[in-house]
Coordinates of C-alpha atoms in Angstrom, one line a residue:
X23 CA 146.1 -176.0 14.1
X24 CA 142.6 -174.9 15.1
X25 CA 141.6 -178.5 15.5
X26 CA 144.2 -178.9 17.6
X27 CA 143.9 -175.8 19.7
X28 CA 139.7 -177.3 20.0
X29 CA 140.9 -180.5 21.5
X30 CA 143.5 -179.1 24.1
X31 CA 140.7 -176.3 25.1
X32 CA 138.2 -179.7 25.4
X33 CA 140.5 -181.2 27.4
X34 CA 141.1 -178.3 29.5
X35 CA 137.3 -177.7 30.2
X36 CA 136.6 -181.6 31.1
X37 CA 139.3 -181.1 33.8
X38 CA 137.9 -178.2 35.4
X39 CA 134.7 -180.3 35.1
X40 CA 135.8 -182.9 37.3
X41 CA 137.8 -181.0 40.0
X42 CA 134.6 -178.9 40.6
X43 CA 133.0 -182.1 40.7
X44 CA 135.7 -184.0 43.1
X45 CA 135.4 -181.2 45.6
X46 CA 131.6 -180.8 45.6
X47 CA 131.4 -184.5 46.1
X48 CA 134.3 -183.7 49.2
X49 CA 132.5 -181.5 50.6
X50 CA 129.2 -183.6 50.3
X51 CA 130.9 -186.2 52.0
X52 CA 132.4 -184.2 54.6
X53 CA 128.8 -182.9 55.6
X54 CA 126.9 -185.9 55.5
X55 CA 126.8 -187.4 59.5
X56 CA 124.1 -188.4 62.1
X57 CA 122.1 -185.8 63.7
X58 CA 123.0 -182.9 66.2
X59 CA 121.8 -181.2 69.1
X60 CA 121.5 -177.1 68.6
X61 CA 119.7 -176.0 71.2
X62 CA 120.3 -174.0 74.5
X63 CA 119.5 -176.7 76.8
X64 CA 116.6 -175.6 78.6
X65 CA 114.6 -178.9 78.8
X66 CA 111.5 -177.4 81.4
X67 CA 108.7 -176.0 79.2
X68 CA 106.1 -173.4 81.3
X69 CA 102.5 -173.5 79.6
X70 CA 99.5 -171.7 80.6
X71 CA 96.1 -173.5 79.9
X72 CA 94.3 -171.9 77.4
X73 CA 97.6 -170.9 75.7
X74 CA 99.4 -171.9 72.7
X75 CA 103.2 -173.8 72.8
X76 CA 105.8 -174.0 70.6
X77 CA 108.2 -176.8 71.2
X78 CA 111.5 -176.4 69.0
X79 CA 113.1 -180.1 68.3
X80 CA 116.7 -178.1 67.8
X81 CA 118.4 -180.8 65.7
X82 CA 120.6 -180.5 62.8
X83 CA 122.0 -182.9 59.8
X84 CA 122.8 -184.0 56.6
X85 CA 120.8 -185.8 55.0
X86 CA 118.3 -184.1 56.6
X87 CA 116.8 -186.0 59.5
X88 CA 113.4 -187.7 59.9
X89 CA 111.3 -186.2 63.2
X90 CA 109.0 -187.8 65.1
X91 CA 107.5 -186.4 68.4
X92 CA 106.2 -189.1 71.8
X93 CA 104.9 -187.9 75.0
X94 CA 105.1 -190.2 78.3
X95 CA 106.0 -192.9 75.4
X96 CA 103.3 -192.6 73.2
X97 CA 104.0 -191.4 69.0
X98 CA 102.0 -188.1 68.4
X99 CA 100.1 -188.1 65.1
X100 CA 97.4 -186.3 63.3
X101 CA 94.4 -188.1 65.3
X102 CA 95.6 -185.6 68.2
X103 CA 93.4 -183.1 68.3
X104 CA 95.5 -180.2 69.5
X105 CA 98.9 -181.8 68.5
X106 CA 100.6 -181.0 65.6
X107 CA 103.9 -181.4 63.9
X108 CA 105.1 -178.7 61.8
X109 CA 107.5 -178.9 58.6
X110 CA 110.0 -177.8 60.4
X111 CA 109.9 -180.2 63.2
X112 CA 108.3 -178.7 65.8
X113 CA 105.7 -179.2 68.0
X114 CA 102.5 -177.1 68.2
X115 CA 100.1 -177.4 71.0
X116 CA 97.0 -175.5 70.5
X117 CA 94.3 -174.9 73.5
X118 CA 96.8 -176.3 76.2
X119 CA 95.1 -178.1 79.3
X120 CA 96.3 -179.2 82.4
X121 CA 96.4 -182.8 80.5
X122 CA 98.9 -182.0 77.9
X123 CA 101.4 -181.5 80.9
X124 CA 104.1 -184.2 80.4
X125 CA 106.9 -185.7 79.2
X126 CA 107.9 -185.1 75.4
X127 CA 110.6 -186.4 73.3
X128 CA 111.7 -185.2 70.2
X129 CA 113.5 -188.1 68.0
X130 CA 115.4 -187.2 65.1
X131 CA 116.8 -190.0 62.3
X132 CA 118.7 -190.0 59.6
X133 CA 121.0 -192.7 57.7
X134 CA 123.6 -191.7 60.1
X135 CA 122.3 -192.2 63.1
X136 CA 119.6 -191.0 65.5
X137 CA 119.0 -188.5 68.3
X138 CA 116.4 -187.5 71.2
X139 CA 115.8 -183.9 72.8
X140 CA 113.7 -184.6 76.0
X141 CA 111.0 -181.9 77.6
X142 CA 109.0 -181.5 80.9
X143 CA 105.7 -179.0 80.2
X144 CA 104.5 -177.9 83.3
X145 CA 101.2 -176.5 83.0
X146 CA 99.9 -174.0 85.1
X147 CA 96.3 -173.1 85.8
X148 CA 95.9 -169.5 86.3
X149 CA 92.7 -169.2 87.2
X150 CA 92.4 -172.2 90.0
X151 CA 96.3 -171.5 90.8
X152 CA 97.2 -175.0 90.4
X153 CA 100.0 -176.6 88.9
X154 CA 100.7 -179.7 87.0
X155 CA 104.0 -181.6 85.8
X156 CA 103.0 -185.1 85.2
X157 CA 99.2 -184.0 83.9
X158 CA 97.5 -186.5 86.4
X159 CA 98.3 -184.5 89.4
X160 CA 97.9 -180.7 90.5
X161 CA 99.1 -179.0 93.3
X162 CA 98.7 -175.8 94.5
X163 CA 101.0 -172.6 92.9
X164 CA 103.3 -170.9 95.5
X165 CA 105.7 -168.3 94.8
X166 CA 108.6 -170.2 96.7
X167 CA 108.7 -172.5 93.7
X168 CA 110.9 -171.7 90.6
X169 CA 108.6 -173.8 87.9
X170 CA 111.7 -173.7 85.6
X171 CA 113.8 -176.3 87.9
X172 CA 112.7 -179.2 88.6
X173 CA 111.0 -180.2 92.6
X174 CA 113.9 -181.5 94.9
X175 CA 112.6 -182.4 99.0
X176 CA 114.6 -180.3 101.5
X177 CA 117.7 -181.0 102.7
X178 CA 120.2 -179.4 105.3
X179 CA 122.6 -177.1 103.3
X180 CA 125.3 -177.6 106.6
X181 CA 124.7 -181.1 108.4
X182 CA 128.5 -180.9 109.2
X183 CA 127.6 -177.9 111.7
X184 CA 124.5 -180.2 113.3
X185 CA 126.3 -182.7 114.8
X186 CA 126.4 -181.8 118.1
X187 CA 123.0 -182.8 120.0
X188 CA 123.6 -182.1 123.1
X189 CA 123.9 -178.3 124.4
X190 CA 125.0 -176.6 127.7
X191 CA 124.2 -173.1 128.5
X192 CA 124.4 -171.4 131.8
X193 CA 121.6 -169.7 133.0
X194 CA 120.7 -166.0 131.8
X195 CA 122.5 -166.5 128.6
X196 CA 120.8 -167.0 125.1
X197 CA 121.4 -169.3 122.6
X198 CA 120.5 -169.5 118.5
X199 CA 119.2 -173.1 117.2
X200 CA 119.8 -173.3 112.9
X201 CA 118.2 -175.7 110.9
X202 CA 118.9 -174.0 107.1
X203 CA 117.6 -176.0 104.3
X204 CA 116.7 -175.5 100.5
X205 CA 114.3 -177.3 98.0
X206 CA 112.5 -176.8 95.0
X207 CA 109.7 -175.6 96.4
X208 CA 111.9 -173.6 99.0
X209 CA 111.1 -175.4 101.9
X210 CA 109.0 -174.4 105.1
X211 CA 110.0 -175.2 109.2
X212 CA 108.3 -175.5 112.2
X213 CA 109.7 -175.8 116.0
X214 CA 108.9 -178.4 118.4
X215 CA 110.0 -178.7 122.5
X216 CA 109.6 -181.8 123.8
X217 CA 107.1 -182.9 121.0
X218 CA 104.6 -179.5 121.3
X219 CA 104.8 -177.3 118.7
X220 CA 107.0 -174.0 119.6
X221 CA 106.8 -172.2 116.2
X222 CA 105.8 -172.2 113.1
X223 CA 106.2 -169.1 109.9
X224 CA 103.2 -167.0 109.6
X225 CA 101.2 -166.9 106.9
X226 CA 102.4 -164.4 104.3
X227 CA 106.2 -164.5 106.0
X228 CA 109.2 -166.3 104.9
X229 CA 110.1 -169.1 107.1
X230 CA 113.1 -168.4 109.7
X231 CA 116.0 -171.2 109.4
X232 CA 116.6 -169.9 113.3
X233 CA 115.1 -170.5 116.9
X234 CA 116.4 -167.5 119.1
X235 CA 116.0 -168.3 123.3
X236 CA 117.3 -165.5 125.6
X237 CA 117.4 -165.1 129.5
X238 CA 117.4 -168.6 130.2
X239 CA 116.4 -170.8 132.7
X240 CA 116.4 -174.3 133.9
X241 CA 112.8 -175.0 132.6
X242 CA 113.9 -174.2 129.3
X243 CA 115.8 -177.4 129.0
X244 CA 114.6 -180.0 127.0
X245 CA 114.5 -181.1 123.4
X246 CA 114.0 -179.2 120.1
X247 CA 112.8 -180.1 117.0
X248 CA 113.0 -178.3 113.4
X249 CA 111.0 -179.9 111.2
X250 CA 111.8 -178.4 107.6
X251 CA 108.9 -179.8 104.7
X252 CA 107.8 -178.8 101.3
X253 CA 105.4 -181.0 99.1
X254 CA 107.9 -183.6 98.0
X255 CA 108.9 -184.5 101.7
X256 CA 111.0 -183.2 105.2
X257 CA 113.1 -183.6 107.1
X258 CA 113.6 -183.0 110.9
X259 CA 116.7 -182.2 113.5
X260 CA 117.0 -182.4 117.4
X261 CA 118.8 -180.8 119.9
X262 CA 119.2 -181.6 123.9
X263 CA 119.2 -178.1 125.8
X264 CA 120.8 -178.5 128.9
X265 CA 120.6 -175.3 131.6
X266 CA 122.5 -175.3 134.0
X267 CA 122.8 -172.9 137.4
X268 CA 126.6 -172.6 137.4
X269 CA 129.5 -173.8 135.5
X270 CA 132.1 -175.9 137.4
X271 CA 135.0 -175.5 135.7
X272 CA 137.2 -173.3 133.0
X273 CA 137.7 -174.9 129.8
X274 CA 140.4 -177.4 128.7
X275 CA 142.5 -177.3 125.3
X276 CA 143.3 -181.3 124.6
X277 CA 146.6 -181.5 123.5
X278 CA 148.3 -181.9 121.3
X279 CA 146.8 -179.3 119.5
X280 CA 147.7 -176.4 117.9
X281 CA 150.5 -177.8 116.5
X282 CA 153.4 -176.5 115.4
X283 CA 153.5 -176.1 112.0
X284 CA 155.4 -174.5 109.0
X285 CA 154.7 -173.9 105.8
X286 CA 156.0 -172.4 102.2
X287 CA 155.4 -168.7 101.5
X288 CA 152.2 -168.4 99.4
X289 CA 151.1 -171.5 101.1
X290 CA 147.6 -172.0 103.5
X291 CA 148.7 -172.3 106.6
X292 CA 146.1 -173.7 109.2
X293 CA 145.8 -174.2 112.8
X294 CA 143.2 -175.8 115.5
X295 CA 142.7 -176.3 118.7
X296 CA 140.1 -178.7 120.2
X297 CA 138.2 -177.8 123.8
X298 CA 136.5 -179.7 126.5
X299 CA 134.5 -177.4 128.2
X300 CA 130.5 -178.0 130.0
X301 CA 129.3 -175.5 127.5
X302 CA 130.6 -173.6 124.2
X303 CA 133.1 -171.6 125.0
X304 CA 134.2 -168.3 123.7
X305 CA 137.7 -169.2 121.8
X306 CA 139.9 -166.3 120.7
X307 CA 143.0 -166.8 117.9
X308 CA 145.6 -164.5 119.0
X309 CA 149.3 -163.4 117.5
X310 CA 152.0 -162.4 119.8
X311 CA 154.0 -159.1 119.5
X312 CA 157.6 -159.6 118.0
X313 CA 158.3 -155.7 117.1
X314 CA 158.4 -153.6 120.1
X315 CA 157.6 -150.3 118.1
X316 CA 154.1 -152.0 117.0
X317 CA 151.4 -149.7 118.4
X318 CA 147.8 -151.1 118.1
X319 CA 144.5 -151.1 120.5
X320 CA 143.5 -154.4 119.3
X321 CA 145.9 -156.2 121.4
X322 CA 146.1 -158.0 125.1
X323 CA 148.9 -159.1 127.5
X324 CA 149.1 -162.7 128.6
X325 CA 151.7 -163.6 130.5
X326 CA 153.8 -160.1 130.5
X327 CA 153.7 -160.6 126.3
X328 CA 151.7 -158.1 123.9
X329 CA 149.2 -160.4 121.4
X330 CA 147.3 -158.9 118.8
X331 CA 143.8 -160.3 118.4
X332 CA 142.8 -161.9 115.2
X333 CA 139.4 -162.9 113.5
X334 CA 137.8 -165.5 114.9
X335 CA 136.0 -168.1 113.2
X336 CA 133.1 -170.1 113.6
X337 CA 133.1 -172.8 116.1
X338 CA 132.2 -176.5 115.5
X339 CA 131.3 -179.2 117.6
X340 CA 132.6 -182.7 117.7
X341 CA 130.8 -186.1 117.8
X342 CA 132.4 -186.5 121.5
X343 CA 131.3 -183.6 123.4
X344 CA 134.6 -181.3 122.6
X345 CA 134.7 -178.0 120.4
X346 CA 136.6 -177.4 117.8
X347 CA 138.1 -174.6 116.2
X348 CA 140.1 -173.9 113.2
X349 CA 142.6 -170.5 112.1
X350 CA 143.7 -170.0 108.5
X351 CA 145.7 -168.1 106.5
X352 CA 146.1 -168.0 103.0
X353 CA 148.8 -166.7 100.7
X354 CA 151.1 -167.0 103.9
X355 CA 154.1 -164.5 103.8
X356 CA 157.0 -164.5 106.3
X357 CA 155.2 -161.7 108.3
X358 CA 152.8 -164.7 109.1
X359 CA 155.5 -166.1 111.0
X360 CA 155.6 -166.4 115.0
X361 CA 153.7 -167.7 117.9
X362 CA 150.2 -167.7 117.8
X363 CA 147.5 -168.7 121.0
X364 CA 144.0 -170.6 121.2
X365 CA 142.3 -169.5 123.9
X366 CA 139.1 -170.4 125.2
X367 CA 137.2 -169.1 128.1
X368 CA 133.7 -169.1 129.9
X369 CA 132.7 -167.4 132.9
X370 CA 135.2 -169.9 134.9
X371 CA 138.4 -168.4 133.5
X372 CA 140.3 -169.1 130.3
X373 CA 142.4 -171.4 129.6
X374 CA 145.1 -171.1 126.1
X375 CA 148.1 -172.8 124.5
X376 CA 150.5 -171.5 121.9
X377 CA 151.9 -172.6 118.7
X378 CA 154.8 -171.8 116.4
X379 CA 154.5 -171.0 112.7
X380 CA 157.3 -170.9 111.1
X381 CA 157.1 -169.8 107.1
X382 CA 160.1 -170.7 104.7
X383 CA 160.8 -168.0 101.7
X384 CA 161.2 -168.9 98.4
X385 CA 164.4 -168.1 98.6
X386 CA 165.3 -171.0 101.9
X387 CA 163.5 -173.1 100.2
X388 CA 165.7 -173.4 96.8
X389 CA 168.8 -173.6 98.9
X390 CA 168.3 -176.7 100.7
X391 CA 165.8 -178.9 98.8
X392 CA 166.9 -178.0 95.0
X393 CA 170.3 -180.3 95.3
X394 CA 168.1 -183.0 97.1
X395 CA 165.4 -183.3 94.1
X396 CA 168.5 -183.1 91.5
X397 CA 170.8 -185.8 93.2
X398 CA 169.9 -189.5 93.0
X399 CA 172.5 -190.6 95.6
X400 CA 172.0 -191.8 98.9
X401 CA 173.2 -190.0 102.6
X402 CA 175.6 -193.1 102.9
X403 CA 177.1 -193.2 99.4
X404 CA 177.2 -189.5 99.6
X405 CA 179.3 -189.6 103.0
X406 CA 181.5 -192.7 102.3
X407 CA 182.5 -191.6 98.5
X408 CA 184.7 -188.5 99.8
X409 CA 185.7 -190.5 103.0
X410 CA 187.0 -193.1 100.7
X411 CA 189.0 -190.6 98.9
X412 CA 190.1 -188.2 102.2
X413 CA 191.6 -191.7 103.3
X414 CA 193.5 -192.5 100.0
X415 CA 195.1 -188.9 100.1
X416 CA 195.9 -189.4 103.8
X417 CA 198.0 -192.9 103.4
X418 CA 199.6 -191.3 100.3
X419 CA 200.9 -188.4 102.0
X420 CA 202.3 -190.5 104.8
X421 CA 204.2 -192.5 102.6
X422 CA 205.6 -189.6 100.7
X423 CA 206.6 -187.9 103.8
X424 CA 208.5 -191.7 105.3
X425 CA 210.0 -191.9 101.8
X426 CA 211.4 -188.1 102.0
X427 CA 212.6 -188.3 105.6
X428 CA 214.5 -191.3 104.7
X429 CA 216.6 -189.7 101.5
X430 CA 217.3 -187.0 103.7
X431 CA 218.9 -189.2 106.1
X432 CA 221.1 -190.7 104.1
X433 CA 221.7 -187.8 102.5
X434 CA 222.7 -186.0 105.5
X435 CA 224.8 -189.2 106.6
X436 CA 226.9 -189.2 102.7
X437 CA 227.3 -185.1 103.7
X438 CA 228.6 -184.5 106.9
X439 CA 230.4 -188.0 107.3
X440 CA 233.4 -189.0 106.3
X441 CA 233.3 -191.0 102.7
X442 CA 234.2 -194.6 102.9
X443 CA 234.9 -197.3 100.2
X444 CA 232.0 -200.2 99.9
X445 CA 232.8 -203.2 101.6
X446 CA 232.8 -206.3 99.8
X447 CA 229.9 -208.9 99.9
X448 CA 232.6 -211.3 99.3
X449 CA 236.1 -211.9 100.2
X450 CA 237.9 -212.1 96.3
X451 CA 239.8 -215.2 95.9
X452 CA 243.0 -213.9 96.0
X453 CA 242.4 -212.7 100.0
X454 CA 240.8 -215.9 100.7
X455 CA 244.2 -217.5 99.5
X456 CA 246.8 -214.8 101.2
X457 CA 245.4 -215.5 104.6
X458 CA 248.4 -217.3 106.0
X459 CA 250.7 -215.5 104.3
X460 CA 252.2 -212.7 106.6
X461 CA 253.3 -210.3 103.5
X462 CA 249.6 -210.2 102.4
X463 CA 248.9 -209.5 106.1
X464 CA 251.2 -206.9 106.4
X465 CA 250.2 -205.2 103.1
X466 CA 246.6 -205.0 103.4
X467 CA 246.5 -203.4 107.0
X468 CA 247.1 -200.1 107.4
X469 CA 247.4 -198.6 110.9
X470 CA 247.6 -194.7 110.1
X471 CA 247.6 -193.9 113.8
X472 CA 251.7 -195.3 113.8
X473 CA 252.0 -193.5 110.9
X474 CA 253.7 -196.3 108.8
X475 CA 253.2 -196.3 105.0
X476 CA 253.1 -199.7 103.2
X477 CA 252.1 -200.6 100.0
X478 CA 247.9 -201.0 99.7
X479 CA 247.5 -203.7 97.4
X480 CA 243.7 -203.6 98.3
X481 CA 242.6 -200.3 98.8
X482 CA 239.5 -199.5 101.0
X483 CA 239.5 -203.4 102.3
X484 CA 239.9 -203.8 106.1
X485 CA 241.5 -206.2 108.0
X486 CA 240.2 -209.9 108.1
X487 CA 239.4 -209.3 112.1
X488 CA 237.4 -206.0 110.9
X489 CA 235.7 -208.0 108.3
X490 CA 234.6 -210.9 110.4
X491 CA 233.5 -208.2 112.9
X492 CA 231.4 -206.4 109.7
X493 CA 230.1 -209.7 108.5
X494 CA 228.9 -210.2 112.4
X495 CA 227.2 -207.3 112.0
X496 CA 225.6 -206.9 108.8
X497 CA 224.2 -211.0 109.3
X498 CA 222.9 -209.8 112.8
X499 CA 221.5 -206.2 111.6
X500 CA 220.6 -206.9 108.1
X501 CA 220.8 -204.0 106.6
X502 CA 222.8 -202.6 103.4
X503 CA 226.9 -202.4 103.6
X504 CA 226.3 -198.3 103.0
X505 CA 224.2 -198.0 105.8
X506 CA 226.2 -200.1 108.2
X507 CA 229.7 -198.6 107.4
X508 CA 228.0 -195.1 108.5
X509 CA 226.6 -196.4 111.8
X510 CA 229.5 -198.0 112.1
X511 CA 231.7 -194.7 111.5
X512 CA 229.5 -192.8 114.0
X513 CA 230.1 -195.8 116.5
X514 CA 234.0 -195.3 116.8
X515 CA 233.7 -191.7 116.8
X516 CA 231.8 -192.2 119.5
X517 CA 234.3 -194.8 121.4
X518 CA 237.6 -192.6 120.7
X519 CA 237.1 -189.0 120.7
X520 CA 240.1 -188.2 120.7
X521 CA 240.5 -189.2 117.1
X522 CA 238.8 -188.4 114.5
X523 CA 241.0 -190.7 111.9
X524 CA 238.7 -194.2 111.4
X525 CA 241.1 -197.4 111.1
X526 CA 239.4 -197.4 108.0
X527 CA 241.0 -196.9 104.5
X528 CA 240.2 -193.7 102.5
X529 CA 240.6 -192.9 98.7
X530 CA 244.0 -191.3 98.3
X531 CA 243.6 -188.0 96.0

């Protein structure tokens, strides 16, 4: 029993052995990959000469991976005199000079696979207020540049709003010229008319993106120039100033514009209106005044109509000598609805046209297009389907209605008139034989009018002269024997009125 028990609690122990095993040689397996980056990202270094640097090589794996450092493509190793790297990857610089600026690349490899963190040092040089990126090259420091970005040349941060050249203003009026641009290091500008320089920033002050000119006069005209620069290049911009004595005429709105438009509640709504005038014109978005109680002193009557007067927005200029100006309105609610004006005016007059917005509720909206989005069928399947059927329904009814009016004619007929025997299709062969015989004669007619009573062998039959007459009749007519004996009945009733006995047969009782 003991040796028994031994061997089962052997057993027991060599599994637990291995399932601790299995899963530490899981979870081995599951950690074991290439390499992986760590770090925050910030890839621009700032060193100071003199100073010591740390560069981190923020890499992570399993196995653990091999390091090696380059800078501007060359391997660091321990015949660099102020280079060193450390057990845990990283990169000491001792004694930092305006050389060690660079490129440095941190490679890490493992069985896995391999990764690279890249740096920029920029060295700065206190004392002679330099600064270098590449280490070949130093430039001077200036405060408008943030070391920890890299350079970027200016550019114009609104182009879009520079593309009209070509500017009229009257004379005694002012006008603002803006060249706005950004770069790494912020860049500078100077003015230029007609090629001689105009302005230029101070020294000390921060440079002015705009050119102000007031009380103008004709000898202002001519061309500016920005010209916007920092140490990694410029770029320039020129406007044609035009001034003019006197305006000749008010300005123009160009159809078709504003539009009407209309728009879902919740929607942006947007309106424009595009202007031909000799110079910019002051344009003006108004709202006309549905609600007579509405009280406000921002408004203006055009045309005998209150308008309340909105925000304007900035005016643009297109490439063909017009203006143009846009209206929005966001999150558009049914109060947004109505008729709205552009107008635009110099010291001419004004000029101003009118749109409609029209805004559908939620509400409108689920009523009309939800059965449209749901249906596949088309407008003529959709009309011709219930036409189809109206048609069917139609014919059927008219038919039904023939078919009644018909039993009720005969109906009435078999009612009110008197009731008559069926006349025979065909003469029976005993008639056909008794024809020359003048008891047969005698006994079959019946003239109730004389009031003599003889023996009706064949009740109901008339006379051979009637039944030719019948026959005459029914081939001419073609109609059933019913129907003929009452037209027939109504006939004599018609020729004799003084009787109203037929020299027809009836049914005894």
């Amino acid at each position: 029993m003991e040796i028994d028990k031994r061997v089962k609690l052997g057993s027991s122990e060599k599994m637990v052995v291995w399932i601790l095993l299995a899963s530490t040689i899981a979870v081995t397996v599951s950690a074991l990959g290439p390499p992986q980056y760590v770090g925050d990202g910030r890839s621009r270094q700032i060193a100071r000469v003199n100073h010591t640097k740390k560069l981190l090589c923020p890499v992570e794996g399993d196995p653990f991976p091999f390091i090696e450092w380059k800078k501007d493509g060359e391997s660091i190793n321990e015949l660099w005199d102020n280079h060193k790297v450390m057990k845990d990857g990283s990169l000491r610089i001792k004694d930092i000079e305006v050389e060690n600026a660079g490129k440095y690349v941190c490679k890490a490899t493992n069985g896995f696979g391999s990764i690279s963190v890249n740096y920029t040092l920029v060295v700065v040089d206190e004392e002679k207020d330099v600064v270098s990126v590449d280490g070949t090259e130093v430039y001077a420091k200036s405060h408008e540049e943030d070391l920890t970005k890299e350079g970027a040349p200016p550019r114009f941060t609104s182009p879009e709003k520079m593309k009209r050249q070509k500017i009229i203003r009257p004379v005694n009026s002012s006008l603002r010229l803006r060249c706005k641009a950004t770069g790494n290091p912020r860049p500078q500008i100077s003015w230029m008319k007609d090629h001689q320089e105009l302005y230029s920033r101070d020294s000390g002050r921060r440079s002015s993106w705009t050119l102000r000119l007031s009380d103008l006069q004709q000898m202002d005209s001519g061309l500016y120039t920005c010209v916007v620069w920092n140490r990694l290049g410029s770029v320039n911009f020129t406007y044609h100033i035009e001034v003019i004595d006197k305006i000749m005429s008010k300005p123009e709105l160009l159809a078709p514009h504003p539009l009407n438009t209309t728009v879902n509640a919740g929607e942006t709504a947007s309106l424009q209106c595009k202007i031909n005038s000799e110079m910019q014109p002051h344009i003006q978005w108004l709202k006309r005044v549905d609600d007579p109680k509405f009280k406000s002193n921002n408004t203006i009557v055009i045309s005998k109509q209150p308008f309340i007067i909105l925000k304007s927005s900035e005016i643009g200029s297109g490439s063909d000598g017009t203006y143009l100006n846009k209206f929005v309105i966001h999150h558009v609610t049914e109060a947004d609805g109505g008729m709205y004006i552009c107008l635009a005016a110099n010291t001419m007059g004004f000029s101003w046209r009118s749109a409609h917005l029209i805004v559908k509720s939620k509400h409108h909206e689920n009523h009309y297009s939800y059965p449209i989005e749901r249906s596949n069928l088309n407008l003529p399947l959709v009309i011709g389907v219930p036409g189809g059927i109206l048609l069917v329904v139609i014919i059927m009814a008219f038919l039904f209605f023939q078919r009644r009016r018909k039993t009720q004619y005969h109906q009435g007929a078999i009612v009110n008139g008197p009731h008559f025997n069926r006349v025979p299709t065909q003469d029976p062969e005993p008639y056909l034989g008794s024809m020359h015989s003048g008891e047969v004669k005698t006994n079959i007619h019946v003239n109730p009018i004389h009031g003599t009573q003889h023996k009706n062998l064949y009740a109901g039959i008339p006379s051979p002269h009637h039944m030719l007459s019948s026959r005459e009749k029914l081939s001419k007519n073609s109609q059933s024997i019913d129907f003929y004996t009452d037209i027939s009945s109504v006939s004599q009733s018609h020729h004799n009125p003084h009787h109203h006995m037929q020299q027809y047969s009836y049914n005894g009782p």
